[in-house]
Coordinates of C-alpha atoms in Angstrom, one line a residue:
M101 CA 21.5 23.6 -23.7
E102 CA 17.9 22.7 -24.4
S103 CA 16.8 23.2 -20.8
F104 CA 18.4 26.6 -20.5
K105 CA 17.0 29.3 -22.7
F106 CA 19.6 32.1 -22.7
D107 CA 18.4 35.2 -24.6
V108 CA 18.0 38.9 -24.3
N109 CA 14.4 38.9 -23.4
N110 CA 14.8 36.6 -20.4
Y111 CA 17.7 38.6 -19.1
R112 CA 16.0 41.9 -19.8
D113 CA 12.9 41.0 -17.8
L114 CA 15.1 39.9 -14.9
L115 CA 17.2 43.1 -15.0
E116 CA 14.2 45.4 -15.4
K117 CA 12.4 43.7 -12.4
Y118 CA 15.4 44.3 -10.2
I119 CA 15.9 47.9 -11.3
V120 CA 12.3 48.6 -10.3
S121 CA 12.0 46.6 -7.1
E122 CA 15.6 45.9 -5.9
D123 CA 14.2 42.9 -4.1
E124 CA 16.0 39.8 -2.8
K125 CA 14.0 37.5 -5.1
S126 CA 15.4 39.1 -8.2
L127 CA 18.9 38.7 -6.8
Y128 CA 18.3 35.1 -6.1
Q129 CA 17.1 34.6 -9.7
A130 CA 20.2 36.3 -10.9
E131 CA 22.3 33.9 -8.8
Q132 CA 20.5 30.9 -10.3
F133 CA 21.1 32.4 -13.7
S134 CA 24.8 32.7 -13.0
K135 CA 25.0 29.0 -12.0
L136 CA 23.1 27.9 -15.1
S137 CA 25.4 30.0 -17.2
M138 CA 28.5 28.3 -15.8
Q139 CA 26.9 24.8 -16.2
H140 CA 26.3 25.5 -19.9
N141 CA 29.7 27.1 -20.5
I142 CA 28.3 30.6 -21.1
S143 CA 31.3 32.9 -21.3
P144 CA 31.5 36.2 -19.3
E145 CA 31.6 38.3 -22.5
E146 CA 28.3 36.7 -23.7
I147 CA 26.6 37.7 -20.4
I148 CA 28.0 41.3 -20.7
N149 CA 26.8 41.5 -24.3
V150 CA 23.3 40.4 -23.4
H151 CA 23.4 42.9 -20.5
I152 CA 24.3 45.7 -22.9
Q153 CA 21.5 44.7 -25.2
A154 CA 19.0 44.5 -22.3
L155 CA 20.0 48.0 -21.1
Q156 CA 19.6 49.5 -24.6
Q157 CA 16.1 48.0 -24.7
I158 CA 15.1 49.2 -21.2
F159 CA 16.8 52.7 -21.7
P160 CA 16.7 53.6 -25.4
D161 CA 18.2 57.0 -24.5
L162 CA 21.2 55.5 -22.7
S163 CA 24.0 58.1 -22.6
K164 CA 27.0 57.7 -24.9
E165 CA 29.3 57.6 -21.9
I166 CA 27.5 54.6 -20.4
S167 CA 27.4 52.8 -23.8
V168 CA 31.1 53.3 -24.3
S169 CA 31.9 52.1 -20.7
M170 CA 29.8 49.0 -21.3
N171 CA 31.7 48.3 -24.5
F172 CA 34.9 48.8 -22.6
L173 CA 33.7 46.2 -20.1
L174 CA 32.8 43.8 -22.9
E175 CA 36.3 44.0 -24.4
T176 CA 37.8 43.5 -20.9
M177 CA 35.6 40.4 -20.4
I178 CA 36.6 39.0 -23.7
S179 CA 40.3 39.0 -22.6
Y180 CA 39.3 37.7 -19.2
G181 CA 37.3 34.8 -20.8
L182 CA 40.3 33.8 -22.9
A183 CA 42.7 33.9 -19.9
Y184 CA 40.2 32.0 -17.8
Q185 CA 39.9 29.2 -20.4
E186 CA 43.6 29.0 -20.6
F187 CA 43.8 28.8 -16.8
Q188 CA 41.2 26.0 -16.7
T189 CA 43.1 24.0 -19.3
L190 CA 46.4 24.4 -17.4
R191 CA 44.6 23.4 -14.1
A192 CA 43.2 20.3 -15.8
K193 CA 46.7 19.3 -17.1
Q194 CA 48.2 20.0 -13.6
G195 CA 45.6 17.7 -12.1
E196 CA 46.5 14.9 -14.6
L197 CA 50.2 15.4 -13.8
E198 CA 49.6 15.3 -10.1
S199 CA 47.6 12.1 -10.5
E200 CA 50.5 10.5 -12.5
I201 CA 53.0 11.6 -9.9
L202 CA 51.0 10.1 -7.2
V203 CA 50.8 6.8 -9.1
A204 CA 54.6 7.0 -9.7
A205 CA 55.2 7.7 -6.0
N206 CA 53.2 4.7 -4.9
M207 CA 55.0 2.6 -7.5
Q208 CA 58.3 3.9 -6.1
Q209 CA 57.4 2.8 -2.6
T210 CA 56.6 -0.6 -3.9
L211 CA 59.7 -1.0 -6.1
L212 CA 62.1 0.3 -3.5
S213 CA 60.7 -1.3 -0.5
T214 CA 63.2 -3.1 1.7
T215 CA 63.1 -5.3 4.8
K216 CA 65.1 -4.1 7.9
P217 CA 67.0 -7.2 9.2
E218 CA 66.3 -8.3 12.7
I219 CA 69.5 -9.7 14.3
K220 CA 70.5 -9.8 18.0
E221 CA 74.0 -8.3 17.3
L222 CA 72.7 -5.1 15.8
D223 CA 69.8 -2.8 16.5
I224 CA 68.8 -1.0 13.3
G225 CA 66.6 2.1 12.9
A226 CA 65.8 3.7 9.5
I227 CA 63.7 6.5 8.3
S228 CA 63.4 8.2 4.8
V229 CA 61.0 11.1 4.2
P230 CA 60.7 12.8 0.8
A231 CA 60.5 16.6 0.6
T232 CA 58.0 16.1 -2.2
K233 CA 55.9 13.2 -3.4
M234 CA 58.9 11.5 -5.1
N235 CA 61.9 10.5 -3.0
G236 CA 65.4 11.2 -4.3
D237 CA 66.9 9.3 -1.4
Y238 CA 67.1 5.5 -1.1
Y239 CA 68.2 2.9 1.4
H240 CA 68.3 -0.8 1.2
F241 CA 69.4 -3.8 3.2
V242 CA 70.9 -7.0 1.8
T243 CA 71.6 -10.2 3.8
D244 CA 74.1 -12.7 2.4
P245 CA 74.1 -16.5 3.0
S246 CA 76.6 -16.0 5.8
G247 CA 74.3 -13.7 7.7
N248 CA 76.3 -10.5 6.9
I249 CA 74.3 -7.4 6.5
G250 CA 74.8 -5.0 3.6
I251 CA 73.5 -1.5 4.1
A252 CA 73.2 0.9 1.2
I253 CA 72.2 4.6 1.4
A254 CA 72.1 6.8 -1.7
D255 CA 71.0 10.2 -3.0
V256 CA 70.2 10.9 -6.7
I257 CA 71.4 14.2 -8.0
G258 CA 68.2 14.8 -9.9
K259 CA 64.6 14.3 -8.7
G260 CA 61.3 13.0 -9.8
I261 CA 60.4 9.9 -11.9
P262 CA 63.8 9.5 -13.6
A263 CA 65.4 9.4 -10.1
A264 CA 63.0 6.8 -9.0
L265 CA 63.7 4.6 -12.0
A266 CA 67.5 5.0 -11.4
M267 CA 67.1 3.9 -7.8
S268 CA 65.0 0.9 -8.9
M269 CA 67.9 -0.2 -11.2
I270 CA 70.4 0.2 -8.3
K271 CA 68.2 -1.9 -5.9
Y272 CA 67.8 -4.8 -8.4
S273 CA 71.5 -4.6 -9.3
L274 CA 72.4 -4.9 -5.6
D275 CA 70.1 -7.9 -5.2
S276 CA 71.5 -9.6 -8.3
F277 CA 75.3 -9.4 -7.5
P278 CA 76.8 -12.8 -6.6
D279 CA 78.0 -13.4 -3.1
A280 CA 81.6 -13.2 -4.1
L281 CA 81.2 -9.6 -5.0
Q282 CA 79.6 -8.4 -1.7
T283 CA 82.5 -6.3 -0.3
P284 CA 81.7 -2.6 -0.3
S285 CA 84.4 -1.4 -2.7
I286 CA 83.6 -4.1 -5.2
I287 CA 79.9 -3.4 -4.9
L288 CA 80.4 0.3 -5.7
E289 CA 82.7 -0.5 -8.6
N290 CA 80.1 -2.8 -10.1
L291 CA 77.2 -0.3 -9.5
N292 CA 79.3 2.5 -11.0
R293 CA 79.6 0.6 -14.2
V294 CA 75.9 -0.1 -14.2
V295 CA 75.1 3.5 -13.7
E296 CA 77.6 4.8 -16.2
R297 CA 76.2 2.6 -18.9
N298 CA 72.5 2.9 -18.2
V299 CA 71.8 6.3 -16.6
H300 CA 71.8 9.6 -18.5
S301 CA 75.0 11.6 -18.1
S302 CA 73.1 14.5 -16.4
M303 CA 72.2 12.3 -13.5
F304 CA 74.7 11.2 -10.8
I305 CA 74.2 9.1 -7.7
T306 CA 76.0 9.4 -4.4
M307 CA 76.1 6.2 -2.3
F308 CA 77.5 4.8 0.9
Y309 CA 77.7 1.0 1.2
G310 CA 78.6 -0.8 4.4
L311 CA 78.9 -4.5 5.4
F312 CA 78.4 -5.6 8.9
H313 CA 79.7 -9.0 10.1
P314 CA 77.7 -10.1 13.1
S315 CA 80.2 -12.8 14.1
T316 CA 83.1 -10.4 14.5
G317 CA 81.5 -6.9 14.8
L318 CA 83.5 -5.8 11.8
F319 CA 81.9 -3.0 9.8
Q320 CA 83.5 -2.5 6.3
F321 CA 82.4 0.5 4.2
S322 CA 83.1 2.5 1.0
S323 CA 81.6 5.7 -0.3
A324 CA 80.9 7.1 -3.8
G325 CA 81.0 10.8 -3.0
H326 CA 78.3 10.4 -0.4
E327 CA 77.6 12.5 2.7
P328 CA 80.0 11.3 5.5
G329 CA 78.5 9.3 8.3
F330 CA 79.5 9.1 11.9
Y331 CA 80.8 6.4 14.2
Y332 CA 80.1 6.7 17.9
S333 CA 82.7 5.0 20.2
A334 CA 81.2 4.1 23.5
E335 CA 84.6 3.5 25.0
N336 CA 85.6 7.2 24.7
D337 CA 82.1 8.7 24.3
K338 CA 83.0 10.5 21.1
F339 CA 81.7 10.8 17.5
H340 CA 84.1 10.3 14.6
E341 CA 83.3 11.2 11.0
I342 CA 83.5 8.2 8.6
K343 CA 84.2 8.7 5.0
T344 CA 86.3 7.2 2.2
N345 CA 87.5 8.4 -1.2
G346 CA 85.5 7.6 -4.3
L347 CA 83.8 9.3 -7.2
L348 CA 80.0 9.6 -7.6
L349 CA 78.4 6.7 -9.4
G350 CA 78.3 7.3 -13.1
V351 CA 81.1 9.7 -13.5
S352 CA 83.8 7.3 -14.8
N353 CA 83.6 3.6 -15.6
S354 CA 87.1 3.1 -14.2
A355 CA 86.5 4.6 -10.8
I356 CA 88.1 2.8 -7.8
Y357 CA 86.6 3.0 -4.3
E358 CA 88.6 3.0 -1.1
Q359 CA 87.4 0.6 1.7
C360 CA 87.8 1.1 5.4
D361 CA 87.0 -1.1 8.4
I362 CA 85.7 -0.4 11.9
E363 CA 85.5 -3.0 14.7
M364 CA 82.3 -2.3 16.5
K365 CA 82.1 -3.0 20.2
I366 CA 79.1 -3.2 22.5
G367 CA 77.5 0.3 22.8
D368 CA 79.1 1.5 19.5
M369 CA 76.9 3.0 16.8
V370 CA 77.2 3.9 13.1
I371 CA 75.0 6.8 11.8
L372 CA 74.4 7.0 8.0
L373 CA 72.5 9.9 6.5
T374 CA 71.9 12.0 3.4
D375 CA 72.5 15.8 2.9
G376 CA 68.8 16.4 3.8
V377 CA 70.0 15.9 7.4
T378 CA 73.3 17.8 7.3
E379 CA 72.0 20.6 5.2
C380 CA 69.0 21.3 7.4
R381 CA 68.4 25.1 7.4
V382 CA 66.9 27.5 9.9
N383 CA 66.3 31.0 8.5
D384 CA 68.4 30.2 5.5
Q385 CA 71.3 29.2 7.7
F386 CA 72.7 25.7 7.7
I387 CA 72.9 24.1 11.2
E388 CA 76.4 23.1 12.4
T389 CA 77.5 19.5 12.6
N390 CA 77.8 19.6 16.4
E391 CA 74.2 20.6 16.6
I392 CA 73.2 17.5 14.6
L393 CA 75.3 15.3 16.9
D394 CA 73.8 16.9 20.0
V395 CA 70.3 15.9 18.8
I396 CA 71.5 12.4 18.0
R397 CA 73.2 12.1 21.4
K398 CA 69.9 13.2 23.0
Y399 CA 68.0 10.2 21.6
M400 CA 70.6 7.5 20.9
H401 CA 70.0 5.7 24.2
L402 CA 66.6 4.7 22.9
P403 CA 65.8 1.7 20.6
A404 CA 67.2 2.6 17.2
Q405 CA 63.9 2.9 15.3
E406 CA 62.4 5.2 18.0
A407 CA 65.6 7.2 18.0
V408 CA 65.7 8.0 14.3
E409 CA 62.0 8.9 14.3
L410 CA 62.5 11.4 17.2
V411 CA 65.6 12.9 15.5
Y412 CA 63.5 13.4 12.3
R413 CA 60.7 15.0 14.2
H414 CA 63.2 17.4 15.9
F415 CA 64.5 18.6 12.5
E416 CA 61.0 18.7 11.0
R417 CA 59.9 21.1 13.7
L418 CA 63.1 23.1 13.4
Q419 CA 62.3 23.7 9.7
G420 CA 58.7 24.7 10.4
F421 CA 57.4 21.3 9.2
H422 CA 58.6 22.0 5.7
L423 CA 61.5 19.8 4.5
R424 CA 63.7 21.5 1.9
D425 CA 65.3 18.2 0.9
D426 CA 64.7 14.5 1.3
F427 CA 65.6 13.3 4.8
T428 CA 67.1 9.8 5.3
L429 CA 68.7 8.6 8.5
I430 CA 70.0 5.2 9.7
F431 CA 71.2 4.1 13.1
M432 CA 73.0 0.9 13.7
K433 CA 73.7 0.2 17.4
K434 CA 75.8 -2.8 18.6

């Protein structure tokens, strides 16, 4: 404040000079005055008040109408100043919140990172893109000592940091289960009890868990209320919906999960996804299942990772590059 002398005399001289000359130099000085005022937190109403005083000194016979209008402007600026201060405070808080969310999103990526297995019997492609900074979808691969591949894909009903924490708990529970409990139905039964005991009752999790046996081509799977996947049979060149009965994780600690098997042959493919794929909307209209399968068919001859990325880009363009929900897609080609 010491380097900025803000008083009526300074402002009056500047205003009077401009009234007489209307030159650019005076306007430039006014611009510098405004910048200094902002730097020293001078409120708009203070500037208006000084302007009124300066006018009264320059024009002692200022009309009543002008005086009243200037007072009206002063009251308006007082309200404006209060609203602007509140806006600045909210913006600062929003900046802090966005910074915290960014840290949480980076932490989520670290906590939920998974390694896609590389085996000659199965070509795997996976992509998961959040609609916002935090991802409510999750996928994870587990390899047991026998070389069998466990594939989990899940969707939290609830978003943000609580969802990320719930997913972290799911991941570490999956990694900690003993090998004897690796069949899909048993996996979901155990995860259901973990979620029911440890996650708030307002948050539920849908999940599909599959287990692929490279030695036989057997694919076992169970679902906890998750979006149905698809099985492509190369023999008859058809897609078949794959789903089983089972409650969402966390609804009831006594839930039982049905398990089904598919014997995959060369050229067959399993497609797992979340509702961010099936509920893709164009002009507020959901696309049909056959449209999704047409897009998958267009790219499924490619390596699995390239294929899922191209399918994602297709639906991203279709939605005007604005995802309405988290998008997760996994291809498993034998």
